[in-house]
Tab-separated table of C-alpha atoms in Angstrom:
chain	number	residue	atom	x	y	z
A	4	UNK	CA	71.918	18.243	-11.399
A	5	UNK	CA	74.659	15.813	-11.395
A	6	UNK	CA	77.548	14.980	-8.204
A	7	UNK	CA	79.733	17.532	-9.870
A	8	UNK	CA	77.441	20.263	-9.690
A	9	UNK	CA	76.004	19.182	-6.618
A	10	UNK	CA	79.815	19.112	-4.985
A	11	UNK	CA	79.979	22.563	-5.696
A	12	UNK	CA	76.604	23.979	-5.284
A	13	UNK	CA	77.203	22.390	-1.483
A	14	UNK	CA	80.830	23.851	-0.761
A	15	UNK	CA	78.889	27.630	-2.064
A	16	UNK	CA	76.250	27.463	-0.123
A	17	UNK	CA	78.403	26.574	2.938
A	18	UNK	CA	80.971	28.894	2.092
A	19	UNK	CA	77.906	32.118	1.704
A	20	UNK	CA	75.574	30.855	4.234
A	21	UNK	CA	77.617	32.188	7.028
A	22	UNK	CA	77.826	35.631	5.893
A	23	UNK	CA	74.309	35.525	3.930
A	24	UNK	CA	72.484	34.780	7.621
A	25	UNK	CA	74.683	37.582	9.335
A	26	UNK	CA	74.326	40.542	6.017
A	27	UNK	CA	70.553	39.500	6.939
A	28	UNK	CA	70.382	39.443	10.570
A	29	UNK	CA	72.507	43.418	10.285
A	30	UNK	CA	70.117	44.247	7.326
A	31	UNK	CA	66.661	43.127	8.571
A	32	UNK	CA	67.368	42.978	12.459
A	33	UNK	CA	65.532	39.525	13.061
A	34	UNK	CA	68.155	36.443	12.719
A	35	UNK	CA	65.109	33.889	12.709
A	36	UNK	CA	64.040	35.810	9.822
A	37	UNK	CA	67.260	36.264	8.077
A	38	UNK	CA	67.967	32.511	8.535
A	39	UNK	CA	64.874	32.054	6.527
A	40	UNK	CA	66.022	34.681	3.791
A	41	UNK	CA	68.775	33.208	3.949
A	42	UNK	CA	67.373	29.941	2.815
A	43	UNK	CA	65.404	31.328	0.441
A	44	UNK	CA	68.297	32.964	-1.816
A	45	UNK	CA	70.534	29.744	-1.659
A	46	UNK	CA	67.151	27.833	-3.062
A	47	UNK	CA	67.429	30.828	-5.800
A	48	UNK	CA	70.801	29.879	-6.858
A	49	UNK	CA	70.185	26.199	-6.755
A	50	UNK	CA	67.714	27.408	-9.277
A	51	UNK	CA	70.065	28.781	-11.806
A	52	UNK	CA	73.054	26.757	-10.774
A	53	UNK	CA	73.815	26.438	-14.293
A	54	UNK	CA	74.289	30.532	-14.848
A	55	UNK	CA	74.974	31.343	-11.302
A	56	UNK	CA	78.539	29.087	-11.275
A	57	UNK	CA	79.692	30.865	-14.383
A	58	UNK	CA	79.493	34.483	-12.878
A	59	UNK	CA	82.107	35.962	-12.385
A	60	UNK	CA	81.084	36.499	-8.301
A	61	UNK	CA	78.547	34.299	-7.326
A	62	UNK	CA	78.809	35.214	-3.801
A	63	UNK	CA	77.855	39.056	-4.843
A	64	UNK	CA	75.038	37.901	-6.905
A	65	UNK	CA	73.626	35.701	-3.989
A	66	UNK	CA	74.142	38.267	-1.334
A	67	UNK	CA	72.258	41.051	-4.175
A	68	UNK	CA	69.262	38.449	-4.294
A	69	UNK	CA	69.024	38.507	-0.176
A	70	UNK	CA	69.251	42.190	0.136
A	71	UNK	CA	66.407	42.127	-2.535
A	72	UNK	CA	64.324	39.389	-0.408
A	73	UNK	CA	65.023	41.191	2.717
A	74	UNK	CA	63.618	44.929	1.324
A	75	UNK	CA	60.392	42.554	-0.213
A	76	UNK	CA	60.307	41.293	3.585
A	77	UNK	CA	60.367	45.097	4.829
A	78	UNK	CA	57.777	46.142	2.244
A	79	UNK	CA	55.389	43.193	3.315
A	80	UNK	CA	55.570	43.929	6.916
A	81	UNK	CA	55.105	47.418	7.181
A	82	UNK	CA	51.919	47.039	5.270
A	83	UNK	CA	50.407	44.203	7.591
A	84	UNK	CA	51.327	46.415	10.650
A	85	UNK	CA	50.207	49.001	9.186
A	86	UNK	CA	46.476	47.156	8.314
A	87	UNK	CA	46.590	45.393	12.191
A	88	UNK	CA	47.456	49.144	13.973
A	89	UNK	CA	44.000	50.455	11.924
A	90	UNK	CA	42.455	47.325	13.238
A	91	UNK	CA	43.178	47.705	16.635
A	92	UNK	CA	46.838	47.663	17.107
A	93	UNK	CA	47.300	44.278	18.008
A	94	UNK	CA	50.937	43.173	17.972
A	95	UNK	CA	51.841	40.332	15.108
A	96	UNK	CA	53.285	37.166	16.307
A	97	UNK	CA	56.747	37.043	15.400
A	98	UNK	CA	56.807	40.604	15.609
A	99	UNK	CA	59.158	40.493	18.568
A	100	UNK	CA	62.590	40.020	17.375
A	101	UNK	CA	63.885	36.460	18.099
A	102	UNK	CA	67.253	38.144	19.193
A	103	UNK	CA	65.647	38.876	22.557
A	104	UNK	CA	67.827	36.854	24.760
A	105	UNK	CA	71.364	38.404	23.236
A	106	UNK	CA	73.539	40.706	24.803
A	107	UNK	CA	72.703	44.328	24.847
A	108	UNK	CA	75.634	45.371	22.926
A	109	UNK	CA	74.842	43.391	20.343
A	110	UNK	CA	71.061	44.451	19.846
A	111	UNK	CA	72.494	47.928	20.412
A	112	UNK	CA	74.660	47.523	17.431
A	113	UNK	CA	71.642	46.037	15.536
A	114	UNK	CA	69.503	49.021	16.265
A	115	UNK	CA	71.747	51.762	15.288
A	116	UNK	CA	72.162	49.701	11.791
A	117	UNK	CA	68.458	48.794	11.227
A	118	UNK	CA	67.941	53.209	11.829
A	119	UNK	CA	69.707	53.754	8.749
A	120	UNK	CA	67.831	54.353	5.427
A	121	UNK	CA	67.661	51.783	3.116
A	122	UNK	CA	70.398	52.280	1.205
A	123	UNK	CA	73.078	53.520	3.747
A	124	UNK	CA	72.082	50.120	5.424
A	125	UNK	CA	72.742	47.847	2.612
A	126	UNK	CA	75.930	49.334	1.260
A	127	UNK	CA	77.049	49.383	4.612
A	128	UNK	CA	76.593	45.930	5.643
A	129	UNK	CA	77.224	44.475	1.768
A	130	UNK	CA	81.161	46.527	2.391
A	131	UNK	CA	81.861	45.804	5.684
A	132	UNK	CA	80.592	42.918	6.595
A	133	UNK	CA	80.059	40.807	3.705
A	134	UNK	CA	83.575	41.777	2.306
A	135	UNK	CA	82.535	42.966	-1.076
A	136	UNK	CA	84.197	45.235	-2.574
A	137	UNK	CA	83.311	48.976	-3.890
A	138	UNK	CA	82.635	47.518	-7.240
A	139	UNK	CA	80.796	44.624	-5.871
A	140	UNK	CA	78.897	46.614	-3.691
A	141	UNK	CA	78.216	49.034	-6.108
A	142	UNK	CA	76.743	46.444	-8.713
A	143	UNK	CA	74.814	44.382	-6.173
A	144	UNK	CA	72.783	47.690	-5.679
A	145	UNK	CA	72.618	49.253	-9.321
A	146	UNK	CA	74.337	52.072	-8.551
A	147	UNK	CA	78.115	53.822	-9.157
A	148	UNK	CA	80.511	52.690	-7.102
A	149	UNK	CA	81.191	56.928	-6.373
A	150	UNK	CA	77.634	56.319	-4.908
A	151	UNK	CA	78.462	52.904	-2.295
A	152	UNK	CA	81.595	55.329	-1.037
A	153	UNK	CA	79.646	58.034	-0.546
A	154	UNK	CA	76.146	55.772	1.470
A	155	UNK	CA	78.873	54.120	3.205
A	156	UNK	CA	79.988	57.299	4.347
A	157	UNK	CA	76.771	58.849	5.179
A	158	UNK	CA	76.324	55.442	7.243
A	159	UNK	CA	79.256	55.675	9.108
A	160	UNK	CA	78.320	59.047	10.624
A	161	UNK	CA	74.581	57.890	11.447
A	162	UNK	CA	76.408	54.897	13.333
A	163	UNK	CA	78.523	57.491	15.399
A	164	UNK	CA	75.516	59.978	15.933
A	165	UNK	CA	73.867	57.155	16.818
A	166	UNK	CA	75.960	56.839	20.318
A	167	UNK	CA	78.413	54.319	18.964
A	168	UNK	CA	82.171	55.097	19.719
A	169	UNK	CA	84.141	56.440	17.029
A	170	UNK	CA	84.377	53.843	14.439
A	171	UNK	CA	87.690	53.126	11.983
A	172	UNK	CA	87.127	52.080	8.898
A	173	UNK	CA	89.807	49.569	7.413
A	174	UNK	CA	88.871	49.116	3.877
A	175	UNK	CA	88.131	52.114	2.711
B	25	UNK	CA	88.615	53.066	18.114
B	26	UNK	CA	86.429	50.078	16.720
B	27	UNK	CA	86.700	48.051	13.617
B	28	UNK	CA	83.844	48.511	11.457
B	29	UNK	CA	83.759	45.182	10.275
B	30	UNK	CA	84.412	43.668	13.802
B	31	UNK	CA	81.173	45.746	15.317
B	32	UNK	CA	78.681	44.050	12.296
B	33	UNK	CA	80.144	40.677	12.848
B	34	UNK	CA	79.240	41.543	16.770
B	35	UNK	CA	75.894	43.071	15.426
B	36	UNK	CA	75.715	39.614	13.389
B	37	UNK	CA	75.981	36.767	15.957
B	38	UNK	CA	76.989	33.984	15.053
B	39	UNK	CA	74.791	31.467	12.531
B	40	UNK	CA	75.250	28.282	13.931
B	41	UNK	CA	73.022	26.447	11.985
B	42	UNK	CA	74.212	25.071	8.533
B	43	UNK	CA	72.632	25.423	5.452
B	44	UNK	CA	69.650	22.952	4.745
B	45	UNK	CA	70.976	22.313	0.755
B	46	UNK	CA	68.550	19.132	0.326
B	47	UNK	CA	65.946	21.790	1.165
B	48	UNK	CA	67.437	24.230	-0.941
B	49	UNK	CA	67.571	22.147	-3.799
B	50	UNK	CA	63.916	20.774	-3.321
B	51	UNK	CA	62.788	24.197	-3.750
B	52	UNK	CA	64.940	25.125	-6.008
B	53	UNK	CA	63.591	21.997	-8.304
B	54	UNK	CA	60.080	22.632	-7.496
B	55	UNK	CA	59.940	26.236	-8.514
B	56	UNK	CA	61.420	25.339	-11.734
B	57	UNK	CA	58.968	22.806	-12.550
B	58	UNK	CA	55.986	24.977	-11.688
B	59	UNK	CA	57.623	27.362	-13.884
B	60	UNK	CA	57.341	24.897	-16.846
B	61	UNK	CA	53.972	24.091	-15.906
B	62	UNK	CA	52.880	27.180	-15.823
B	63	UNK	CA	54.609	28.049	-19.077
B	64	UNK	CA	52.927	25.258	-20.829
B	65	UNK	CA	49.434	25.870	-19.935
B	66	UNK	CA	49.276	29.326	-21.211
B	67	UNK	CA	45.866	30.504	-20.562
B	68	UNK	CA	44.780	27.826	-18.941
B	69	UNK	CA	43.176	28.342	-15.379
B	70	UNK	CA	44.202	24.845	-14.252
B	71	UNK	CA	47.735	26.239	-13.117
B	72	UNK	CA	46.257	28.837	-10.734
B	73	UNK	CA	43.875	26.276	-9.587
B	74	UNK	CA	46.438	23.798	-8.848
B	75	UNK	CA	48.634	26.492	-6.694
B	76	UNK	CA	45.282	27.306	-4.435
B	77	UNK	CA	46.633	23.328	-2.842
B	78	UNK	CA	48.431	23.891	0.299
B	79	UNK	CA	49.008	27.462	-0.176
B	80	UNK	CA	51.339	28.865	2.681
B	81	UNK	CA	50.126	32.205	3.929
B	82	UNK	CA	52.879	34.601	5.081
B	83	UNK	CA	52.828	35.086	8.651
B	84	UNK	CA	49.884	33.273	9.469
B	85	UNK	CA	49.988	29.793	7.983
B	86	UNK	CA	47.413	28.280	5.972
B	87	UNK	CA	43.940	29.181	6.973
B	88	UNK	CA	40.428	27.108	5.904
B	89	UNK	CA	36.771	28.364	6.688
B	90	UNK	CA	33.892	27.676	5.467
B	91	UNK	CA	31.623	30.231	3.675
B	92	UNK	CA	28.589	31.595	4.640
B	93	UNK	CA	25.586	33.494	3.689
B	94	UNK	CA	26.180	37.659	3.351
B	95	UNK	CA	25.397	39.790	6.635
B	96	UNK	CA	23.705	42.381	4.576
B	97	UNK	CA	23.394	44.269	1.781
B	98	UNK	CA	27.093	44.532	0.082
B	99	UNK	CA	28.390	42.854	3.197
B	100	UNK	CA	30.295	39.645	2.698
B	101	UNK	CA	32.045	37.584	5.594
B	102	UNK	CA	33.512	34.726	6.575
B	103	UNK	CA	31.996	32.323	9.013
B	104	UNK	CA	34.535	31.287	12.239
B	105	UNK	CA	35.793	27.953	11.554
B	106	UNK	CA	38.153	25.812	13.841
B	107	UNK	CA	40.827	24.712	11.249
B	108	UNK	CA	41.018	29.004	11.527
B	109	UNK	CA	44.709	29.859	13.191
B	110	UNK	CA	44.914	30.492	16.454
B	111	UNK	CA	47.735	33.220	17.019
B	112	UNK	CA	49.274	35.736	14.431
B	113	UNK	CA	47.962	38.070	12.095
B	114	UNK	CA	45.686	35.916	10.757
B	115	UNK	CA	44.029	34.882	14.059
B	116	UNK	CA	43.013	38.893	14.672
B	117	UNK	CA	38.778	38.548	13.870
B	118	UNK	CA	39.281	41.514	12.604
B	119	UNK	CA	41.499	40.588	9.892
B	120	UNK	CA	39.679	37.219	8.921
B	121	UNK	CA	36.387	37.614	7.503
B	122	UNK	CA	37.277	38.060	3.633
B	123	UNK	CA	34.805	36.366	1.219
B	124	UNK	CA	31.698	36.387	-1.005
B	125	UNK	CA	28.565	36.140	0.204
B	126	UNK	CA	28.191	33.533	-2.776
B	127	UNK	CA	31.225	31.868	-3.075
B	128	UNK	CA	30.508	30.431	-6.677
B	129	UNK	CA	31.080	34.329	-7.628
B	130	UNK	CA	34.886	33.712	-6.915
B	131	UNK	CA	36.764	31.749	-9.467
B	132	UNK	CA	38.530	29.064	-8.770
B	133	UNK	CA	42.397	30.630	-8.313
B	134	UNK	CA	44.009	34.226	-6.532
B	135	UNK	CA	41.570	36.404	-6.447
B	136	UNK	CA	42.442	40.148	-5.367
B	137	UNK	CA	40.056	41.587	-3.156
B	138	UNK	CA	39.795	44.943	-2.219
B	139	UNK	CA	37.990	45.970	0.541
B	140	UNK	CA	36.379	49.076	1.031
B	141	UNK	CA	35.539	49.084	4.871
B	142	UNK	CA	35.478	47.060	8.125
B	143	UNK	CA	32.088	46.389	9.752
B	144	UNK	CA	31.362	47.121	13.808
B	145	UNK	CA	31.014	43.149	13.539
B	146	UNK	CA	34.388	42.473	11.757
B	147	UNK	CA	33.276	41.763	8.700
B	148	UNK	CA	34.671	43.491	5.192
B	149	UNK	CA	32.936	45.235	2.877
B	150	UNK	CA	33.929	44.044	-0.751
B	151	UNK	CA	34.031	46.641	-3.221
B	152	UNK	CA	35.210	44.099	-6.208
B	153	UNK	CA	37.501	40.822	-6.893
B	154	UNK	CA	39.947	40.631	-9.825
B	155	UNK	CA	42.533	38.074	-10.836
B	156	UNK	CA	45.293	38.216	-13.203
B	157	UNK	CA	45.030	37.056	-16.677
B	158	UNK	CA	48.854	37.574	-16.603
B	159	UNK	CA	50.571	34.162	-17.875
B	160	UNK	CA	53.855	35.168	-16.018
B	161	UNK	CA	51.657	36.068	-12.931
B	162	UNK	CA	49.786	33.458	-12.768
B	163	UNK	CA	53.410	31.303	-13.321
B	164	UNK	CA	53.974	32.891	-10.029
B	165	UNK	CA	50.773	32.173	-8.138
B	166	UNK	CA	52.120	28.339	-9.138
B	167	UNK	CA	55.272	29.072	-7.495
B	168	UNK	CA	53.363	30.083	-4.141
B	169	UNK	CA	52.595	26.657	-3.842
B	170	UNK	CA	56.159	25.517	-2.718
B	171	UNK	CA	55.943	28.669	-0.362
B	172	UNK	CA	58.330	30.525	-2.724
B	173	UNK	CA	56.265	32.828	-3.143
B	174	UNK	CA	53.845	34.647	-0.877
B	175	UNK	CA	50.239	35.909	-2.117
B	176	UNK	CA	51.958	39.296	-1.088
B	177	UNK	CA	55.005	38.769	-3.642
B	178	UNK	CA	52.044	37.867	-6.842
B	179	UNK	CA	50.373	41.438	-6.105
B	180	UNK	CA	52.777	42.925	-6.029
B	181	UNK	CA	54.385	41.511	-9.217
B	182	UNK	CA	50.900	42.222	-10.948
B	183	UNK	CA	50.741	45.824	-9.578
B	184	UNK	CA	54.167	46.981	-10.618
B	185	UNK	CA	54.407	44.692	-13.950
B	186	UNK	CA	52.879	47.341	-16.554
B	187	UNK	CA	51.932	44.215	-18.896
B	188	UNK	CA	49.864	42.529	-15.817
B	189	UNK	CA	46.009	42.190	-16.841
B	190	UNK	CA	44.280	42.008	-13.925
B	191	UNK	CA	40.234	40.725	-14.433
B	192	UNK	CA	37.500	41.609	-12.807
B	193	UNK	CA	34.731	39.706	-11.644
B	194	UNK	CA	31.439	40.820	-10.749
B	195	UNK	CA	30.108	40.084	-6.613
B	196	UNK	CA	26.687	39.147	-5.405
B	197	UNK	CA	23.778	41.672	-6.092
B	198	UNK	CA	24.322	44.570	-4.135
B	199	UNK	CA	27.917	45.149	-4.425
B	200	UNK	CA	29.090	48.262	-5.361
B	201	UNK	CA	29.120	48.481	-9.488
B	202	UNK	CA	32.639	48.294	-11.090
B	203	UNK	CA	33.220	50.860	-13.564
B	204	UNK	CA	35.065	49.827	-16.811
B	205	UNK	CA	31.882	47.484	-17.405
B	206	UNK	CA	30.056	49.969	-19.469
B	207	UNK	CA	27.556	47.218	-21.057
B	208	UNK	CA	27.423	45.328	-17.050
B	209	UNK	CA	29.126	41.854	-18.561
B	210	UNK	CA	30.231	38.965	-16.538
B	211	UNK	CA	34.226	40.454	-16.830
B	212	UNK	CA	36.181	42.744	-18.677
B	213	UNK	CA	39.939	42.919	-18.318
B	214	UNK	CA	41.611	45.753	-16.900
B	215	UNK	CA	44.787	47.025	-17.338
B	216	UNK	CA	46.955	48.294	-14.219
B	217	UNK	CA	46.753	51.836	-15.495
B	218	UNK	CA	42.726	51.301	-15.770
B	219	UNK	CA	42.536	49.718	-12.339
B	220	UNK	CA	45.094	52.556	-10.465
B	221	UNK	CA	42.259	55.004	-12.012
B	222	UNK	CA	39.435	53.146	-10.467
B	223	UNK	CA	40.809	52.869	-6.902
B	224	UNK	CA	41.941	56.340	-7.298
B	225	UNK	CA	38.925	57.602	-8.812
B	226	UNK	CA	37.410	60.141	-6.222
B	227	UNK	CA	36.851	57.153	-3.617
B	228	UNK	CA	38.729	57.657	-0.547
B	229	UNK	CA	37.294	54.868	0.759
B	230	UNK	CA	38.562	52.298	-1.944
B	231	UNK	CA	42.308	52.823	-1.147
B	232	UNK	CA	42.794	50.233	1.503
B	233	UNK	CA	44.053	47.030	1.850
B	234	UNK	CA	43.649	44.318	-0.718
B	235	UNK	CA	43.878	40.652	0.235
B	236	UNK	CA	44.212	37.726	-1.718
B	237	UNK	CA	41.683	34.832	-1.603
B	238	UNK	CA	42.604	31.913	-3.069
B	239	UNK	CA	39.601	29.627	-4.193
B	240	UNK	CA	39.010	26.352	-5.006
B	241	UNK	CA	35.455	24.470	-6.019
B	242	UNK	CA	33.983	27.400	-4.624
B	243	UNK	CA	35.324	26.799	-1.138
B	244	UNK	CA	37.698	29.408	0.559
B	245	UNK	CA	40.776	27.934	1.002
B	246	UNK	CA	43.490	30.894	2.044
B	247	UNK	CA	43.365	34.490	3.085
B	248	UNK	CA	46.089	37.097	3.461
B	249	UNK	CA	46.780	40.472	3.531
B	250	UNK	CA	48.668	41.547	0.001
B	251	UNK	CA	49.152	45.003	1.179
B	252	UNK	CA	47.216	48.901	0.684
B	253	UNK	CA	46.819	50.224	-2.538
């Protein structure tokens, strides 16, 4: 990798880190983990610099790789707790969320997102609060962009049944 | 009414920390060149062997123990060591004592245990150990090295990768028999369709968890929990 690519591998990874550690935080609930997911999917597109600066939206492609990290992460750890309740239902370390010490509105928020199924969850989160758009969205998750407007719909209403106020949503 | 956007960036916090790109990079780097390696030494064992070194263990950090002599007939444990974690999954008793009762029975490498019970005692009963013969999977187990990977992430690649050959390797005496060795050799490969038959195969009992071992001159270097089957 020479300065060049270097110079602009640095200004993408601080210009997606941001909003890679918060889609994380929203999508798996734990920041401590999604700083480490985080880190993980920048280390993929240092990888494949090469291809990865000639798309036409890196930033989608990097933010698709940490949703895919983060539903591995999900995976893993509902099989270990699964394994360590049938062994006696000890807690895992790290099991508590490292977002214990934030204000309740904010874990409140967390929880109603992290209730959603899968796929309401990441559409959500890739629309509104990474900024992608429809299309984006819609090819970050393999599906038709009909399908993101309609999750992000369904997700919506499980936020306000949820006991969040009314919500607006700007960029529909 | 709130913003959407403005209740997830609440949701969020705020990610002080900046991005670590020297790290980034030196993973990035590292997983590439295991790739190569891995690529070059098509079926050659070395490159799982050479992963088994300072294997990182998802949620529990590299463990070391020493193995011991089998508690029994079909009975294989792990003796308590003190280089053993001391807190998270992997320091539950319960969840340690994964091995052979003759270690030279495990190759050198991931091996993919499956266990069939848990003892009063805490020790596992082994039912059978297989590892991939799977170039790209065992491209993977080299990429576990750097962390990139967990022993998790290389089951599950050879469970859901139709073209994964996984091989099975016969335990001490006393073990249960593997099918799929009609003439009782030393290994036969088995494809993923051929093992989802065998753990399905009117056995209750032999759809549990399956942990990886990773092995190296016969000494167990690594444990964790890949997941249930």
């Amino acid at each position: 990798m020479d300065s060049r690519d270097r110079e602009e591998l640095a200004v993408f990874c601080a210009r997606e880190h941001r909003r890679l550690v918060g889609t994380l935080t929203l999508h798996c609930g734990d920041p401590g983990v999604a700083a480490e997911l985080a880190q993980e999917a920048l280390a993929r597109a240092c990888q494949h610099w090469g291809s990865v600066r000639e798309m036409n939206a890196p930033g989608a492609w990097v933010h698709r790789v940490a949703i895919n990290l983060s539903s591995s992460y999900y995976r893993r750890r509902k099989a270990e707790r699964s394994a360590t309740e049938r062994f006696g239902g000890r807690r895992q370390l790290g099991e508590e969320a490292s977002d214990a010490v934030e204000p309740a509105e904010v874990l409140a928020v967390r929880r109603a997102v992290a209730a959603l199924p899968s796929r309401q969850r990441t559409a959500l989160v890739l629309r509104y609060y990474s900024d992608l758009s429809v299309e984006q969205t819609a090819e970050a998750m393999g599906c038709r962009p009909g399908t993101v407007k309609s999750l992000t719909s369904q997700a919506m209403a499980g936020l306000r049944a949820s006991g969040l106020a009314d919500l607006e949503e700007t960029h529909a | 009414m709130p913003d959407i956007s403005d209740l997830l960036k609440a949701g969020a916090g705020d990610p002080l920390a900046p991005p670590d790109l020297d790290r980034a990079v030196r993973r990035g780097a590292q997983r590439t060149r295991n790739r190569l390696v891995a690529q070059a030494a098509v079926g050659s064992s070395v490159v799982v062997v050479a992963a088994v070194a300072g294997l990182s263990l998802a949620g529990g950090g590299t463990s070391k123990a020493q193995v011991g002599p089998g508690s029994g007939l079909g009975q294989t444990r792990l003796l308590p060591d003190d280089s053993l974690p001391t807190s998270g999954p992997s320091a539950d008793p319960r969840l340690q004592p994964v091995a052979a009762a003759d270690p030279s029975q495990l190759p050198d490498g991931f091996n993919f245990v499956l266990v069939r019970s848990v003892q009063p005692d805490g020790s596992l009963v082994v039912d059978k150990v297989t590892r991939t013969t799977d170039v790209t999977a065992q491209g993977k187990c080299a990429q576990a090295q750097d962390g990139s990977y967990s022993p998790a992430d290389v089951f599950s690649f050879c469970w859901s990768n139709q073209n994964a050959k996984l091989r099975t390797v016969p335990l001490a005496s006393g073990v249960t028999t593997v099918p799929f060795q009609p003439d009782g050799g030393p290994r036969e490969d088995l494809s993923r369709d051929d093992l989802g038959r065998l753990l399905t195969s009117g056995n209750d009992l032999l759809k549990t968890e399956v942990y990886v071992v990773a092995v190296s001159h016969n000494t167990v270097e690594s444990i964790a929990l890949a997941g249930n089957v």
